[in-house]
Coordinates of C-alpha atoms in Angstrom, one line a residue:
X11 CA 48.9 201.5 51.3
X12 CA 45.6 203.8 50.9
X13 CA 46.5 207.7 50.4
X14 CA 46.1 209.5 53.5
X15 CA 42.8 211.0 54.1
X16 CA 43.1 215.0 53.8
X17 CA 39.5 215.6 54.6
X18 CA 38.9 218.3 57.5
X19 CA 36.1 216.6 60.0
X20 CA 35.9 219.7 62.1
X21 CA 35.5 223.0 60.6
X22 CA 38.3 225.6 61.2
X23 CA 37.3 229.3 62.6
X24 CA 37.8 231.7 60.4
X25 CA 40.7 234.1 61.3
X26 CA 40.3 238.2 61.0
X27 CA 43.4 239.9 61.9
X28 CA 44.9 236.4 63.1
X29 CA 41.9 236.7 65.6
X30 CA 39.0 234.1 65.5
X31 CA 36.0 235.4 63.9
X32 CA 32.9 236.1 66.8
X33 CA 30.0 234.1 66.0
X34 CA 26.4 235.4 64.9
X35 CA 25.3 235.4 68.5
X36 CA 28.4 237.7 69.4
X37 CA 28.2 239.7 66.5
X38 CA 24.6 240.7 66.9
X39 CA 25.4 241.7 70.8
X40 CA 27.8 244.3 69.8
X41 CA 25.9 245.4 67.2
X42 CA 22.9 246.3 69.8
X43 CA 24.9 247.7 72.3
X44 CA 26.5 249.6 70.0
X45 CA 23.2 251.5 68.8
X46 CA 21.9 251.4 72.2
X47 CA 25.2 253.6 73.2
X48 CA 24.8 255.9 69.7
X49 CA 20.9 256.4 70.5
X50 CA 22.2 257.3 74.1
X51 CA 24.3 260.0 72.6
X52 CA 22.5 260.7 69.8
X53 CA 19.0 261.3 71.2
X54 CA 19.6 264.1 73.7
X55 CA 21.7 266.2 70.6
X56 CA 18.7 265.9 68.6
X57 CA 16.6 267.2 71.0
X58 CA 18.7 269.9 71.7
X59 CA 18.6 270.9 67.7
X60 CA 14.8 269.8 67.2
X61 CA 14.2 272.4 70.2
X62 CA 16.3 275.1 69.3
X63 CA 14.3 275.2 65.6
X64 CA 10.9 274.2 66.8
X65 CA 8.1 276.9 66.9
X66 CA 7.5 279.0 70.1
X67 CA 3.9 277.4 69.7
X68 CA 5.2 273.7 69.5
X69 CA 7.9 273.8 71.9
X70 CA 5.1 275.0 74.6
X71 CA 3.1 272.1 73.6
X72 CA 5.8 269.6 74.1
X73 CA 6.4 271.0 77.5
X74 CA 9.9 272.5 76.4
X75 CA 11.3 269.5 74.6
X76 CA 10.4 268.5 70.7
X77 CA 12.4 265.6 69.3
X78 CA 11.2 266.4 66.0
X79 CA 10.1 269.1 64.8
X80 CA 6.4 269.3 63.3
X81 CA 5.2 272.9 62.6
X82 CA 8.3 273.6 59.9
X83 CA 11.6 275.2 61.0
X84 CA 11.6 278.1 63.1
X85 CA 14.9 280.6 63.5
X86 CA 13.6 283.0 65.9
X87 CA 15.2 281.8 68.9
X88 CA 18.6 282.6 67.3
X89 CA 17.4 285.8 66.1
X90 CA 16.6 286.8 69.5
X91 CA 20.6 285.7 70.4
X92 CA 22.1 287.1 67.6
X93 CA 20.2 291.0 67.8
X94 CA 22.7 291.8 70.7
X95 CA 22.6 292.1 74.5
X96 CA 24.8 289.5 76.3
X97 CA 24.6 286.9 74.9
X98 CA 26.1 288.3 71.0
X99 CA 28.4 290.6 73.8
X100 CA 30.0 286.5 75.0
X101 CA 29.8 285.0 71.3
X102 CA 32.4 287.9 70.4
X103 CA 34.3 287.7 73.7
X104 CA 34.7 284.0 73.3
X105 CA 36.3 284.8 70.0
X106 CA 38.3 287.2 70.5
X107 CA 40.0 284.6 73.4
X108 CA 39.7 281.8 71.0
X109 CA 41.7 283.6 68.3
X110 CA 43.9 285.8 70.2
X111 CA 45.0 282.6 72.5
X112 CA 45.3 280.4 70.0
X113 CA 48.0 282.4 68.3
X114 CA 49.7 283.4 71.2
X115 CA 49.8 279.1 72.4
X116 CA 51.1 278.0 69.4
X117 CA 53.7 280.6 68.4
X118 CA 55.2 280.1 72.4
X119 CA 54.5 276.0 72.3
X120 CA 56.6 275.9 69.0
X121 CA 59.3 278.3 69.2
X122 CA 59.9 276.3 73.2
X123 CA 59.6 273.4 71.6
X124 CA 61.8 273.5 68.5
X125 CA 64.5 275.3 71.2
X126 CA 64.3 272.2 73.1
X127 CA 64.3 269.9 70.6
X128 CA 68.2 271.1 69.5
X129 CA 71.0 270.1 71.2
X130 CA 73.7 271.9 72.6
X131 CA 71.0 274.6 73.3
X132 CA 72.1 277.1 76.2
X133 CA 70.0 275.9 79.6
X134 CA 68.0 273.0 77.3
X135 CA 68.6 270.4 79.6
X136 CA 67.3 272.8 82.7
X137 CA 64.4 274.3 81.0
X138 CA 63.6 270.4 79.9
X139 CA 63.2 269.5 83.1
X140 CA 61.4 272.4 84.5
X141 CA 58.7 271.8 81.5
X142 CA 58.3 268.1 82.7
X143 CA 58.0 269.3 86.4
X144 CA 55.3 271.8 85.3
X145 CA 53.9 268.6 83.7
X146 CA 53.4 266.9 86.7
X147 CA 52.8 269.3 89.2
X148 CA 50.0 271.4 89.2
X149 CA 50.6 275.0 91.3
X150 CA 47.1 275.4 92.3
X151 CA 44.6 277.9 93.0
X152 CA 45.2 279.9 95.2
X153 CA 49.1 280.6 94.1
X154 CA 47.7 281.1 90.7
X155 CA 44.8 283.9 91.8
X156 CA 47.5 285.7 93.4
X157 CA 49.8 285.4 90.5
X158 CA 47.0 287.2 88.6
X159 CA 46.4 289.6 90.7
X160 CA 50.3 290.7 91.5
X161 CA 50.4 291.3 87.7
X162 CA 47.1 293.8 87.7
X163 CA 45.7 291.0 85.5
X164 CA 42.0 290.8 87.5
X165 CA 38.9 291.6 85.8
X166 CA 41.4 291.5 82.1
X167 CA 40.8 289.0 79.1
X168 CA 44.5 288.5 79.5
X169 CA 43.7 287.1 83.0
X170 CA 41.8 284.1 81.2
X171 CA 44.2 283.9 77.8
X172 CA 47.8 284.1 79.5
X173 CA 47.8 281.3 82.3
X174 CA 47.6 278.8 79.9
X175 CA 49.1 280.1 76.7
X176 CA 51.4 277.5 77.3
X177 CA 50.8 273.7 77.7
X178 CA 53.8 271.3 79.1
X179 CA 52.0 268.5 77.5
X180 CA 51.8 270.1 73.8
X181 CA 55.5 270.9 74.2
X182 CA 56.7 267.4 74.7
X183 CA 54.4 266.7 71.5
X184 CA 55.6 269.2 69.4
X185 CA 59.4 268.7 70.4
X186 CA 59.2 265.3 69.7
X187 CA 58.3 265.9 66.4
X188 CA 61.0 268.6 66.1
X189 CA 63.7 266.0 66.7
X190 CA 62.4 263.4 64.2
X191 CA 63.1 265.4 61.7
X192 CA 65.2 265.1 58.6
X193 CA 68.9 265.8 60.0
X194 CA 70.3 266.2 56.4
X195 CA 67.7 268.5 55.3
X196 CA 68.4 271.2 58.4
X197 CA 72.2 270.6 57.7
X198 CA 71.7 271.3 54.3
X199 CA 70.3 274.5 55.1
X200 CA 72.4 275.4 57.6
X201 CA 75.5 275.3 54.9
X202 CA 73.5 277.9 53.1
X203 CA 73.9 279.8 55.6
X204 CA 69.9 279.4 56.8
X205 CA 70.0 281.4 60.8
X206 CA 67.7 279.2 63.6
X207 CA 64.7 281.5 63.1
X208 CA 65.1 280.7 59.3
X209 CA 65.5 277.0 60.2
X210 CA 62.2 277.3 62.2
X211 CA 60.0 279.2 60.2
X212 CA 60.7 277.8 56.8
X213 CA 61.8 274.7 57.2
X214 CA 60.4 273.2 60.7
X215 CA 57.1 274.6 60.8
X216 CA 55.9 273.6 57.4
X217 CA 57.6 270.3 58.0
X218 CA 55.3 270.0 61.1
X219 CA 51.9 271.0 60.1
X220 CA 50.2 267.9 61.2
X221 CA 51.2 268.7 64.6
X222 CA 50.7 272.1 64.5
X223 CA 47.1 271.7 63.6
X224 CA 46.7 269.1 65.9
X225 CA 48.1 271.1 69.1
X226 CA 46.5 274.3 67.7
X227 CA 43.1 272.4 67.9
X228 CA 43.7 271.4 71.6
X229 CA 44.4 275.1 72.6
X230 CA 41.2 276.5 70.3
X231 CA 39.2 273.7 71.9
X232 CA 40.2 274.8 75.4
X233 CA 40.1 278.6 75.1
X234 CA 36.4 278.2 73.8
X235 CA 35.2 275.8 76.3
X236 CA 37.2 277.2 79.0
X237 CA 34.3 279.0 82.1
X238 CA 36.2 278.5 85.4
X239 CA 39.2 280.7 84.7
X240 CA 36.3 283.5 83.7
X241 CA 34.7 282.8 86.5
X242 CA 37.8 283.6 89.0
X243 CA 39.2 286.5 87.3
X244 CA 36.2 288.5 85.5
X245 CA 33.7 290.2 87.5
X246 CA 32.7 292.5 84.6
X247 CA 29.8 290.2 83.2
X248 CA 30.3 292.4 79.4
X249 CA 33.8 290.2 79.5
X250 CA 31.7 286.9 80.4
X251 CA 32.9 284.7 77.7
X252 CA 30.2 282.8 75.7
X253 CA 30.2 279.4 78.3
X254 CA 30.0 281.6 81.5
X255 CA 26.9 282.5 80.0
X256 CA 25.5 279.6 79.0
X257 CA 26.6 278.1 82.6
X258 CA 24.4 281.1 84.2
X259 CA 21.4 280.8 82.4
X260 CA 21.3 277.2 81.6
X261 CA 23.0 275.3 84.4
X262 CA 22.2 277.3 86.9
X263 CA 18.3 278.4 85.4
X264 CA 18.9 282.1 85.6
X265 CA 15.7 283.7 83.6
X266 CA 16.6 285.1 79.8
X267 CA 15.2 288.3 79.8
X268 CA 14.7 291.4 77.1
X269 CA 17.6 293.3 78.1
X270 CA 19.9 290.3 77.6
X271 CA 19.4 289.5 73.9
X272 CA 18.9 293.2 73.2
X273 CA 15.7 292.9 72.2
X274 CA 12.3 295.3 73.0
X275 CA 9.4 295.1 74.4
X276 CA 8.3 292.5 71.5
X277 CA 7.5 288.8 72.9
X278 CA 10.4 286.3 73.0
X279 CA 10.3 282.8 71.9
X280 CA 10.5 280.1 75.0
X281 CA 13.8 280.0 77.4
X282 CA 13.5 276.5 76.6
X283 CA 14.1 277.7 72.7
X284 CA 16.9 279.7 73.8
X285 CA 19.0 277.9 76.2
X286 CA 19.1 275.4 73.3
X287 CA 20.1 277.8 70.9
X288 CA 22.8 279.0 73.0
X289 CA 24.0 275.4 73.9
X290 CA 24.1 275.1 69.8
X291 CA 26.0 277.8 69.5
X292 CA 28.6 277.2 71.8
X293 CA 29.2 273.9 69.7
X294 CA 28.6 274.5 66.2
X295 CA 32.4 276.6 65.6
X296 CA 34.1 273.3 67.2
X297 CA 32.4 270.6 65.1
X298 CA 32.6 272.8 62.0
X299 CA 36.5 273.0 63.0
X300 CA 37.2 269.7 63.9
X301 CA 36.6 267.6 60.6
X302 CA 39.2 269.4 58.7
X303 CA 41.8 268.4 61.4
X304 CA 41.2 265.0 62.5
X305 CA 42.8 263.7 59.4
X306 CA 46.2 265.0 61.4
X307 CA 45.8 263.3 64.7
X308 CA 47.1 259.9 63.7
X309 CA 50.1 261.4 62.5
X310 CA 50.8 264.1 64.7
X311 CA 50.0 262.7 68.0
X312 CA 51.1 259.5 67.4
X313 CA 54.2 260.3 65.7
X314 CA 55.0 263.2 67.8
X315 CA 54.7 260.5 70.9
X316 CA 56.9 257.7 69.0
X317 CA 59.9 259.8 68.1
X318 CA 62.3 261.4 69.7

């Protein structure tokens, strides 16, 4: 009897992740419509830097756009920003609400949510349930304005930092976290003789900085980017935070003049040159932020969703 013939007369796809491997044909595809999406995104944010250092000189010869840069870096668009007037009056406002709300969002988002998150807490089940109803049901606008104004709140920073100090979604996040948690290692402390706020502050919080960072991102990223609330509540345009203003003079074309960089009678560079510098401006803080925090979102979104 002849030995049975092991030879393979088809060839067998090779598997990645238990998943076929695409072909060449596939493969080269994605790989252009993959840099055709990046250049889509790409190309307008380099623009928007190339313009915002370009010479007065070359961004008039480009017709207000420069890709690249030619004639050597120039800053004087952001000088103009930075010397005062409005715009350096919204930079400041914008971080005073970034800051101030921030702090304020997470110290109520935790405290609520480590309270919820320990049974045989007074009203936990109640105060649960109003949290997810809050979740889905939004109040509106009206009922908020006059909220607002009842309180004496109108034309106040608090009016734009207060309404949404606290976020139903973040809570859910950040108690669910809370309860998967070490048991043993909160009993432990409790036989110590550790109080609740001890329990919190020493023990849950630094257990839970990946999803404090994460949720305090979410609030700082809000607050900053956050125009429409401003432009309800704030008629005082020295309160306009930093993306009302950008709003007015770049969406809406209003006309940069003198008085609003608090500048003199010298000549200023192109409003082209400026509304990008602006635009930069607004977005710089955020991507210098966000680096050092997405290492946490895997772990404390994902976890804080899992458990619990």
């Amino acid at each position: 009897m002849s030995a049975p013939d092991h030879r393979i007369s088809k060839r067998q796809p090779v598997l990645v992740g238990g998943m076929p491997m695409p072909g060449r044909t596939e493969r080269v595809l994605k790989a252009v419509f993959l840099t055709v999406i990046c250049g889509a995104v790409v190309f307008p944010f380099v623009g928007v830097i190339s313009t915002s250092l370009a010479s007065p000189e070359e961004v008039i010869r480009a017709g207000g756009f420069v890709l690249l840069p030619t004639d050597g870096i120039d800053l004087s668009a952001y000088k103009s920003i930075l010397s005062g007037g409005t715009v350096t009056q919204s930079i400041l406002v914008s971080g005073f609400i970034t800051v101030v709300g921030t702090t304020i969002a997470l110290l109520l988002t935790c405290t609520l949510g480590w309270a919820l998150s320990r049974r045989g807490t007074v009203g936990n089940k109640p105060l649960l349930l109003l949290v997810l109803v809050s979740l889905l049901f939004n109040p509106g606008l009206i009922p908020s304005y006059l909220v607002i104004q009842q309180f004496g709140l109108l034309n106040s920073l608090w009016a734009v930092i207060l309404p949404v100090s606290v976020s139903a979604f973040n809570v859910i996040v950040v108690r669910a976290y809370f309860v998967g948690l070490p048991g043993e290692v909160l009993d432990s402390a409790r036989i110590d003789g550790a109080s609740e706020w001890k329990l919190f502050w020493h023990i849950g919080l630094p257990l839970s900085k990946a999803v404090v960072a994460v949720v305090g991102l979410f609030y700082a990223v809000g607050y900053w980017n956050s125009f429409f609330g401003a432009l309800l509540y704030l008629s005082d345009s020295s309160k306009w935070p930093l993306q009302l203003v950008l709003r007015t003079y770049v969406v809406n074309g209003v006309e940069i003049g003198a008085q609003d960089l608090g500048g003199g009678s010298e000549a200023l560079p192109p409003q082209t040159s400026i509304q990008m510098a602006i635009l930069m401006i607004s977005i710089v803080p955020i991507l210098c932020v966000y680096p050092f925090v997405q290492r946490h979102f895997a772990k404390g979104v994902l976890t804080g969703a899992v458990k619990g």
